[in-house]
Short mmCIF file of C-alpha atoms and ligand atoms in Angstrom, two decimals:
data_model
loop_
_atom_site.label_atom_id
_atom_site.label_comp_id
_atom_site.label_asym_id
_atom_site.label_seq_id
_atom_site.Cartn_x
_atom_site.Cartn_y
_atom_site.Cartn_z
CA UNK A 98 -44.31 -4.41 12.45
CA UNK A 99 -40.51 -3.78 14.02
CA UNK A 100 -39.94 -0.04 13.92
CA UNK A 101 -36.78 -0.22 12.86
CA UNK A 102 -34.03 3.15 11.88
CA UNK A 103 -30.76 3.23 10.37
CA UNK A 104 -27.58 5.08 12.10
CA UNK A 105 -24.92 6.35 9.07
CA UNK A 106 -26.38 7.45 5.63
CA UNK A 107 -23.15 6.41 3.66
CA UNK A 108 -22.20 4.36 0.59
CA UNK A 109 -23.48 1.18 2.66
CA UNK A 110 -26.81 2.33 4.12
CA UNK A 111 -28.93 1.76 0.87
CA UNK A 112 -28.32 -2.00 1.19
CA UNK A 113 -30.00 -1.47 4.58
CA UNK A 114 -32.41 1.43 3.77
CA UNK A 115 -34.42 -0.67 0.82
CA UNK A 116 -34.88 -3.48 2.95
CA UNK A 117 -36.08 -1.72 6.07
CA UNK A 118 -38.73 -0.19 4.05
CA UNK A 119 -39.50 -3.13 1.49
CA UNK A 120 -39.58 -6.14 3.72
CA UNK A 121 -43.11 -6.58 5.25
CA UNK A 122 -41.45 -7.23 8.81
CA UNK A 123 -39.99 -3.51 9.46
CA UNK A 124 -41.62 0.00 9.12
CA UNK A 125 -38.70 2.59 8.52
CA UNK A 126 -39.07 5.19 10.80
CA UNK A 127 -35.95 7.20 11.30
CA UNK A 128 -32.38 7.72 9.92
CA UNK A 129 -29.55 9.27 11.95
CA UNK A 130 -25.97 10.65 10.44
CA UNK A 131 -23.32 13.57 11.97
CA UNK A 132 -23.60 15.22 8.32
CA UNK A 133 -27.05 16.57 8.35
CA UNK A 134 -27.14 17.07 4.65
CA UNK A 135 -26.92 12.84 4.56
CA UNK A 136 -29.45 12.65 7.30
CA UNK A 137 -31.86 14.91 5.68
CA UNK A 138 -31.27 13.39 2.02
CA UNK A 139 -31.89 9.80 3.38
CA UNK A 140 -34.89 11.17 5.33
CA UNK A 141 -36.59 12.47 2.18
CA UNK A 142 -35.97 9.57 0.01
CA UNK A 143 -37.36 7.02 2.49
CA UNK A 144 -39.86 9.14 4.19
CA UNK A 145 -38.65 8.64 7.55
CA UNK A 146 -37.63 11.32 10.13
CA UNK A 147 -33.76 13.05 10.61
CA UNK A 148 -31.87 13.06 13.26
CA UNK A 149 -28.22 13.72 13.76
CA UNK A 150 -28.16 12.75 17.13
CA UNK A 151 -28.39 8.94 17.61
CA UNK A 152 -28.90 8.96 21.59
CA UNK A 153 -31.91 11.84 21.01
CA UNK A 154 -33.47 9.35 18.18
CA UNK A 155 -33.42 6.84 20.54
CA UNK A 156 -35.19 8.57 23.82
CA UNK A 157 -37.31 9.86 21.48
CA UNK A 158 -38.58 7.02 18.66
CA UNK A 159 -39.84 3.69 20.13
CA UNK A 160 -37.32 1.72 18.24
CA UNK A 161 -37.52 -1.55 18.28
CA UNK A 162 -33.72 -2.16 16.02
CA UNK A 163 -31.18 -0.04 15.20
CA UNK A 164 -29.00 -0.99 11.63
CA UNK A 165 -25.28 0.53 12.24
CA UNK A 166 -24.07 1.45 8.88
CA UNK A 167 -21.09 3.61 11.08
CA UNK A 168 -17.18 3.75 10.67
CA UNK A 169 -15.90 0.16 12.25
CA UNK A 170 -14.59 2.26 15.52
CA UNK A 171 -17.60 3.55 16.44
CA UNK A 172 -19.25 -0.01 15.71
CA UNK A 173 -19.47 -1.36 19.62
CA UNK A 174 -19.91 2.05 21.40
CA UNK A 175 -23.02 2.66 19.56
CA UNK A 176 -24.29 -1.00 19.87
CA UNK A 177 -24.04 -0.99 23.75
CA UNK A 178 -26.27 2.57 23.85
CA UNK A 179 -28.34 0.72 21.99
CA UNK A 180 -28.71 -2.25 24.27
CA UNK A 181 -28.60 -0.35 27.33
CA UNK A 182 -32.09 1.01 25.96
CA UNK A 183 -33.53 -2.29 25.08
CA UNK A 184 -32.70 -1.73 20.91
CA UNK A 185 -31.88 -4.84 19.01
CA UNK A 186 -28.88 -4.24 16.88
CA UNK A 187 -27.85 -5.55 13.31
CA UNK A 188 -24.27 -4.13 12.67
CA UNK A 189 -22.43 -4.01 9.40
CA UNK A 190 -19.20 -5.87 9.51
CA UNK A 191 -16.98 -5.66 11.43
CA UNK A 192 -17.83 -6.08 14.60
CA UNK A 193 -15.41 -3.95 16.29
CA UNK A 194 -11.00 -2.80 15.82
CA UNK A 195 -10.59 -4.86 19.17
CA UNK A 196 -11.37 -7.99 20.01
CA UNK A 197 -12.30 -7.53 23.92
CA UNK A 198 -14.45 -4.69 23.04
CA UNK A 199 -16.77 -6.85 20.46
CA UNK A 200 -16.83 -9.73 23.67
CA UNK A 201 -17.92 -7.01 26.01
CA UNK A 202 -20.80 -6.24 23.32
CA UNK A 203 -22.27 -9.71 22.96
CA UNK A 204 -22.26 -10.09 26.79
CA UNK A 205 -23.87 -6.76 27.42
CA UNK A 206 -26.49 -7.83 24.22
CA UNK A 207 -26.95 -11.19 25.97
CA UNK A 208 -27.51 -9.28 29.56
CA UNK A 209 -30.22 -6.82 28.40
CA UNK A 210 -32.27 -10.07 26.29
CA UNK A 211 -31.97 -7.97 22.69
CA UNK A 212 -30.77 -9.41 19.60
CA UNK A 213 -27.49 -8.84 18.26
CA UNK A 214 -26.73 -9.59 14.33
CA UNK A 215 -23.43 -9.11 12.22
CA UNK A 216 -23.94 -9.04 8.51
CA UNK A 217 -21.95 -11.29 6.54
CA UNK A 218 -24.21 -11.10 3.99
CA UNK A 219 -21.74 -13.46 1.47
CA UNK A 220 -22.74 -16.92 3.59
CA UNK A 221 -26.15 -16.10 1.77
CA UNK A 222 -24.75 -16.82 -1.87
CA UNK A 223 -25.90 -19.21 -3.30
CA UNK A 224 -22.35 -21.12 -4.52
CA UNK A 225 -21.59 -20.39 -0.21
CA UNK A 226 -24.49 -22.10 0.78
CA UNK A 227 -24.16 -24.85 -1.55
CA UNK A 228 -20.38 -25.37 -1.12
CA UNK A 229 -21.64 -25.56 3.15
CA UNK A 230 -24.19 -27.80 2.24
CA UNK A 231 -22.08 -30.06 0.63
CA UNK A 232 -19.82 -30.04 3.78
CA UNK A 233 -22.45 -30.72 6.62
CA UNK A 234 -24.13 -33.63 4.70
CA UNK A 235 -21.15 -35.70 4.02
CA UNK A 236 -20.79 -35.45 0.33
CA UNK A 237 -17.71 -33.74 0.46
CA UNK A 238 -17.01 -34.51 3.85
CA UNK A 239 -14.64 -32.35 6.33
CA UNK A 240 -12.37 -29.48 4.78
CA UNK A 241 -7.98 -30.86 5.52
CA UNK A 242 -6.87 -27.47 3.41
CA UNK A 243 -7.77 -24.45 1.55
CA UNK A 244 -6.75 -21.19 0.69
CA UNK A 245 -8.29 -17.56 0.05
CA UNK A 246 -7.33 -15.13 -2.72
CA UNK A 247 -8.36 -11.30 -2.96
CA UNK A 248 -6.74 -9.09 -5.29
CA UNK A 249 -8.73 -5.73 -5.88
CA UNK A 250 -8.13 -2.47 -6.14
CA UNK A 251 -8.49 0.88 -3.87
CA UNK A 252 -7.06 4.04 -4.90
CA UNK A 253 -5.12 5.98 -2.54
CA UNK A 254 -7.99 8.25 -4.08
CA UNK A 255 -10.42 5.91 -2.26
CA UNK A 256 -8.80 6.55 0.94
CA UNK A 257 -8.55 10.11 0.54
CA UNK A 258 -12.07 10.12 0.49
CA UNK A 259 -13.13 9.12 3.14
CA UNK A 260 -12.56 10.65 6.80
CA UNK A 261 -12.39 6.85 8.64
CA UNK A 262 -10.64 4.78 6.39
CA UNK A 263 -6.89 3.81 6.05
CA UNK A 264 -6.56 5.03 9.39
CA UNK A 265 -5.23 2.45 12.44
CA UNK A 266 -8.04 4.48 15.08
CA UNK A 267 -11.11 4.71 12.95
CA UNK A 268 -10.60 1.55 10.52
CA UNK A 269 -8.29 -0.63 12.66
CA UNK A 270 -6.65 -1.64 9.61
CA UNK A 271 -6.43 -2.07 5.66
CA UNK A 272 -7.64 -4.36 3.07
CA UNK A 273 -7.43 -7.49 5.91
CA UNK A 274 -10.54 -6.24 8.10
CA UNK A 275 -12.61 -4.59 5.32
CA UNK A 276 -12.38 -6.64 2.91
CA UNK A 277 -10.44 -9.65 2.97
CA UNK A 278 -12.97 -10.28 6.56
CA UNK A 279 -15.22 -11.75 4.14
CA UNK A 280 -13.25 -14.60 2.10
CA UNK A 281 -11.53 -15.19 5.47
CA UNK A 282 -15.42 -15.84 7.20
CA UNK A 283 -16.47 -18.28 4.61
CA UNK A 284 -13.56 -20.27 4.35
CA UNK A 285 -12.94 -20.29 8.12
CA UNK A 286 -16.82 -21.38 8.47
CA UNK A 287 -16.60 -23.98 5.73
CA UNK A 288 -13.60 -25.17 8.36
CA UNK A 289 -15.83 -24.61 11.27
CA UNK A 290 -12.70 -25.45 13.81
CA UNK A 291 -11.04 -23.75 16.23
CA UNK A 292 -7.97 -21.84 15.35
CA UNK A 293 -4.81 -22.81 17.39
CA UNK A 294 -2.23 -21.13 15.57
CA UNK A 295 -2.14 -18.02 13.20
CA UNK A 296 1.23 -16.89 11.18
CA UNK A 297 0.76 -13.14 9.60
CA UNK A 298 2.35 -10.69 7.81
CA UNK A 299 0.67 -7.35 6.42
CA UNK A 300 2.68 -4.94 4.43
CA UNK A 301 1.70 -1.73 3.09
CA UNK A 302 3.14 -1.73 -0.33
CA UNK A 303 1.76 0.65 -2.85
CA UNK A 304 -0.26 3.51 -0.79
CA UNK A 305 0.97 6.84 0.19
CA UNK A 306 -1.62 8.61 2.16
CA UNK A 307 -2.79 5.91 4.40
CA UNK A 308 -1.08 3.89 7.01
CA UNK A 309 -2.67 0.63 7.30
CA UNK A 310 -1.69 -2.48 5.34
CA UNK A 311 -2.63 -2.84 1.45
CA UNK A 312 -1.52 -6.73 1.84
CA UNK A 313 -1.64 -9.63 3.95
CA UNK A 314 -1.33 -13.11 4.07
CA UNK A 315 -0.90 -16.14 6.32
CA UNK A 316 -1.71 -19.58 7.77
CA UNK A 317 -4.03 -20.28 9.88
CA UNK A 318 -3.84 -23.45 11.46
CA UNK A 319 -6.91 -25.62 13.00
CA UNK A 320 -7.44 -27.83 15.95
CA UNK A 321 -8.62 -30.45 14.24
CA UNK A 322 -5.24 -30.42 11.79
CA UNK A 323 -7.15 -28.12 8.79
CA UNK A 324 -4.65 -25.37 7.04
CA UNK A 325 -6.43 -21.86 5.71
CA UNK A 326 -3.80 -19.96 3.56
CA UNK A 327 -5.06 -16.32 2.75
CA UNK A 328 -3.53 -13.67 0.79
CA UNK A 329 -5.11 -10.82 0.42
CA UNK A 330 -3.91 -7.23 -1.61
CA UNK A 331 -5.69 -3.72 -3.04
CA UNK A 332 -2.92 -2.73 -5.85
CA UNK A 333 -4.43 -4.57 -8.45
CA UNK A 334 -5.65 -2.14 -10.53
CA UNK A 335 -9.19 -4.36 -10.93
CA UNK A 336 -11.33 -6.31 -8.59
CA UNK A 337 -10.53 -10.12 -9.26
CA UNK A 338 -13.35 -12.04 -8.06
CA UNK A 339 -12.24 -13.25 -4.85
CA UNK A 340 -11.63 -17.00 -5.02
CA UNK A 341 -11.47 -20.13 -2.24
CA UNK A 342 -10.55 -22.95 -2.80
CA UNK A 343 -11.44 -26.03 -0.28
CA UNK A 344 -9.50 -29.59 -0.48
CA UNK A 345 -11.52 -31.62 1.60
CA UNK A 346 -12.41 -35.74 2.27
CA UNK A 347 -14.44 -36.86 -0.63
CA UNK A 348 -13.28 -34.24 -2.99
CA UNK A 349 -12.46 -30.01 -3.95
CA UNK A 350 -14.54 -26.93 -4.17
CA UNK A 351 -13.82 -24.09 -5.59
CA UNK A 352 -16.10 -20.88 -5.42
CA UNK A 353 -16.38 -17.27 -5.29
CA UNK A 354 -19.05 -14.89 -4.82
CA UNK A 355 -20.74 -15.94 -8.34
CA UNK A 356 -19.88 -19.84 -8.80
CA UNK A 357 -19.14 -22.88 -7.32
CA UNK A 358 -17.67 -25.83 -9.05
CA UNK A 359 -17.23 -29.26 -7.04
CA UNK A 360 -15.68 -32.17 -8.31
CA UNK A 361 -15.69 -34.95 -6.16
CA UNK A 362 -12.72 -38.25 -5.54
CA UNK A 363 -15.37 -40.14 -7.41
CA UNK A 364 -15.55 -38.74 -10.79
CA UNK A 365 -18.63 -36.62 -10.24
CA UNK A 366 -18.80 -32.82 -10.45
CA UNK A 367 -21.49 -30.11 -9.75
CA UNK A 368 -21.73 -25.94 -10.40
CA UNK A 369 -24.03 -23.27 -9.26
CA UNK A 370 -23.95 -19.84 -10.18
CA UNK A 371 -24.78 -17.17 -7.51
CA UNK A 372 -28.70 -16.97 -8.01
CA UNK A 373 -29.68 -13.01 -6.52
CA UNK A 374 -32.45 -12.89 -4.05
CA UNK A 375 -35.56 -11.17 -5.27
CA UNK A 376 -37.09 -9.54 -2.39
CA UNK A 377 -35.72 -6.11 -2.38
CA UNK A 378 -34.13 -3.94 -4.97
CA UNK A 379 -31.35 -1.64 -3.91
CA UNK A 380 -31.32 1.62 -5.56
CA UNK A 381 -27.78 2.03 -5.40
CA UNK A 382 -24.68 -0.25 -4.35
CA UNK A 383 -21.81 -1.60 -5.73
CA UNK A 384 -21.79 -4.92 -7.59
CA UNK A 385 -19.17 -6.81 -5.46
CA UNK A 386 -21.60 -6.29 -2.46
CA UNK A 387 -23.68 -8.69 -3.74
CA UNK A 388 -27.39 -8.51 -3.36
CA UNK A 389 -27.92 -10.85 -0.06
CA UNK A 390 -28.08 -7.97 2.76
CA UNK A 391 -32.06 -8.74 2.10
CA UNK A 392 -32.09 -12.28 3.14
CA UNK A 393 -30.29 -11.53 6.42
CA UNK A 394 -32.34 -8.28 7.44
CA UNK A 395 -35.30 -10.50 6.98
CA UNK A 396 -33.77 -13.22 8.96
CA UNK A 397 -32.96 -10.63 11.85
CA UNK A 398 -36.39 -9.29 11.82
CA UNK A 399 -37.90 -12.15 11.89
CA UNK A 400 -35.55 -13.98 14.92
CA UNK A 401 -36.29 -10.14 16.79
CA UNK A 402 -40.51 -11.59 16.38
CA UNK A 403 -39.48 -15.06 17.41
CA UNK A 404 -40.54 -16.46 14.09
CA UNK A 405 -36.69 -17.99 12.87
CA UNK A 406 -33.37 -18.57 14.49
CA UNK A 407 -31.24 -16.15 14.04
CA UNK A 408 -27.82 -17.30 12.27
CA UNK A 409 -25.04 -14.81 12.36
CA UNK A 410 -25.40 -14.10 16.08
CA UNK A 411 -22.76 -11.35 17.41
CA UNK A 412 -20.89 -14.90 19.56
CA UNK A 413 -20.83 -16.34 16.07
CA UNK A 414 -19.36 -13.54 14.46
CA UNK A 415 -16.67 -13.31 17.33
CA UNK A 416 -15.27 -16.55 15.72
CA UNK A 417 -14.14 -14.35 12.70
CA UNK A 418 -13.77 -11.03 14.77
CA UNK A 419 -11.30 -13.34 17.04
CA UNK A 420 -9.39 -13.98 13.79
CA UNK A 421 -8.94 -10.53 12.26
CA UNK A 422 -7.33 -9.18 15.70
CA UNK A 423 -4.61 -11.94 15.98
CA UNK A 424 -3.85 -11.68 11.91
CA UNK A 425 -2.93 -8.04 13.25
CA UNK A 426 -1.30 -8.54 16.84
CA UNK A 427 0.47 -11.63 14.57
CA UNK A 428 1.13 -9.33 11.11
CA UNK A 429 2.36 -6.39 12.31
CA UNK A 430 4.71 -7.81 15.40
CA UNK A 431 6.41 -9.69 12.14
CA UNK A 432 5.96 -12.96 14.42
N1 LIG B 222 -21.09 -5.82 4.07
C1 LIG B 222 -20.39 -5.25 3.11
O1 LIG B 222 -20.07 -5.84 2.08
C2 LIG B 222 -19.97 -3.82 3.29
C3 LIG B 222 -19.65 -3.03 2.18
C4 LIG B 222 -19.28 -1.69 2.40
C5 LIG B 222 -19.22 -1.19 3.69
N2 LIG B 222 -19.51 -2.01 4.74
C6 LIG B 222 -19.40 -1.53 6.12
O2 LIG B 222 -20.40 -0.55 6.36
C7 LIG B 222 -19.92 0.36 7.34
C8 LIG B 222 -20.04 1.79 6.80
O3 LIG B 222 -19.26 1.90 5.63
P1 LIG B 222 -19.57 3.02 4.53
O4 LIG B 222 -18.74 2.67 3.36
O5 LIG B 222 -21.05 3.17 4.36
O6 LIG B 222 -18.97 4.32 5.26
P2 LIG B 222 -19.32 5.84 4.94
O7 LIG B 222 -18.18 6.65 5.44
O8 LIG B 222 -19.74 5.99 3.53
O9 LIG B 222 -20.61 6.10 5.86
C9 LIG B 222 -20.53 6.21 7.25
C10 LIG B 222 -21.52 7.29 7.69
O10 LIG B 222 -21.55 7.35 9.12
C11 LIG B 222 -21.72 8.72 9.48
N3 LIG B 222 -21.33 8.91 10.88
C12 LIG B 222 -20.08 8.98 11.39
N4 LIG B 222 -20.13 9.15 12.73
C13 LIG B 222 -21.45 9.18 13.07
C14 LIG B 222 -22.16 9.31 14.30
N5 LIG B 222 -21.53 9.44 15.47
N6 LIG B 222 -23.51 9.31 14.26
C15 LIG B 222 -24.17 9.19 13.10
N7 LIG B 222 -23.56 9.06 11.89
C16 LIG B 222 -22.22 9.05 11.88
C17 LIG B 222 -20.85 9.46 8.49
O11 LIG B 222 -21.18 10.83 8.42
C18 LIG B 222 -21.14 8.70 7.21
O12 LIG B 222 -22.21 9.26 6.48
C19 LIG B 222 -18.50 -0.07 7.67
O13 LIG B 222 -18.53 -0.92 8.77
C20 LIG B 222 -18.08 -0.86 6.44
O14 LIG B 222 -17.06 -1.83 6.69
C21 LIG B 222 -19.89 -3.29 4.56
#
């Protein structure tokens, strides 16, 4: 068994926490925050040891992988400690606020032989992964066009909050690289091109207390000719579900987290609703997270004992990382 510990007790860690101690792969053996009353709370409920002091957990547990549940700009400084002491590393999205830094990371991950994983835990859906499916063997054939919608809400209460977020140093930015980085991922994977051009433009339209943009949208266009439109906005008062939408050869998708529907040039059609995993129940979490964090632990643990590939690599997630920094050199230079 990995012995595996989990660095930031916040909203996100449960998704992390139940798995390291369900899955059959991973014995839980520490938990690490700044706040100790977070530490010690997480300690208790999963019966694993405090520490507030990630670099003393590490000299002295014999971890085999650190999760990073941290603010994103402490997301690459505490993955290269990590690899510097042999740790493998499965990081909550995203990577890194700059794109050089997140490069630097996979090359150090790649020099000391440790795994490196970014969760993207919405390729995992079921309407994702049969909308991908549908892509690689033909039946719909290459994407020429899509587009990505988000419209959800976050409170300038939300912001308030939190010590990290809405701020350019801590979050590196607003609704784009929280949560828009997910609708961008799958539709840019579906596309599974390289980018040539990007055209942004981020506002920040209806929050007081923070600076970073509450919209965004833009083109982004393809090597191969593909167009990915995104918009992407927090003032809506509700979460919408997020929504793609995919022209491609043979016919159109569209999904979201929940459903896909296909109907293809030739009259046909086929739907799957998002089907939950059943592995691990979260004791806490928020709906829109989805329940797939599971499946890719697993997956990391496993590719960490050699026993399955390991998908969402950190040089695959600098595809979308690579993205998100030039829709905000692009966005906010008004180019
Ligand atoms: N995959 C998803 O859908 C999803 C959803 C929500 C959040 N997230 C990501 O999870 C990460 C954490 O978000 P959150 O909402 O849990 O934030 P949070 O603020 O609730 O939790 C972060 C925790 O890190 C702790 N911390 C800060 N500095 C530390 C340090 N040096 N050492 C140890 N602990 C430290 C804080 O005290 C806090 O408890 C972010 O990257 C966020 O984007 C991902």
């Amino acid at each position: 068994m990995l012995k595996v510990a989990v660095i930031g007790c916040g909203s996100i860690s449960c998704m992390h926490l139940d798995p390291a101690v369900a899955l059959e792969e991973a014995e839980l053996v520490a938990v690490c925050d700044i706040k100790p009353d977070r530490a010690e709370r997480a300690a208790q409920k999963y019966n694993a040891k405090p520490y507030m002091d990630y670099m003393e957990m590490f000299e002295k547990e014999q971890l085999d992988v650190v999760h990073i549940c941290l603010p994103h700009y402490l997301h690459t400084k505490v993955a290269c400690d990590a690899f510097k002491k042999g740790i493998n590393v499965i990081c909550e999205k995203p990577m890194s606020i700059k794109y050089e830094d997140a490069v630097a990371a996979v090359e150090l991950a790649e020099k000391c032989g440790v795994k490196y994983g970014v969760i993207f835990q919405c390729r995992y859906n079921t309407p994702s992964m049969l909308v991908k499916q549908r892509i690689e063997d033909g039946k719909l054939g290459k994407v020429k066009c899509g587009r990505t919608t988000l419209t959800w809400y976050r409170s300038d209460n939300y912001y308030d909050h939190s010590d990290w977020k809405g701020r350019w140093e801590k979050e590196g930015g607003g609704v784009i690289i929280d949560q828009a980085i997910h609708s961008i991922d799958l539709a840019n994977w579906m596309i599974d091109d390289t980018p040539v051009d990007i055209q942004a433009s981020l506002h920040n339209r209806n929050h007081e207390i923070m600076v970073v943009e509450d919209t965004g949208e833009g083109l982004i266009k393809y090597e191969n000719g593909a167009l990915l439109s995104f918009y992407a906005m927090n003032n809506y008062f509700v979460d919408e579900p997020i929504e793609i939408r995919l022209v491609c050869e043979n016919g159109k998708a569209i999904f979201s987290y929940d459903r896909a529907e296909i109907s293809y040039n030739n009259g046909t059609f086929e739907s799957v609703n998002n089907m939950p995993q059943k592995m691990v129940s979260y004791t806490g979490g928020k709906d829109y997270w989805g329940t797939q964090h599971a499946v890719q632990i697993r997956q990391f643990y496993r590719s960490v004992l050699g026993l399955e590939e390991l998908e969402i690599t950190g040089r695959e997630a600098l595809k979308i990382q690579k993205i998100i920094c030039e829709i905000y050199d692009k966005g906010w230079k008004g180019k």
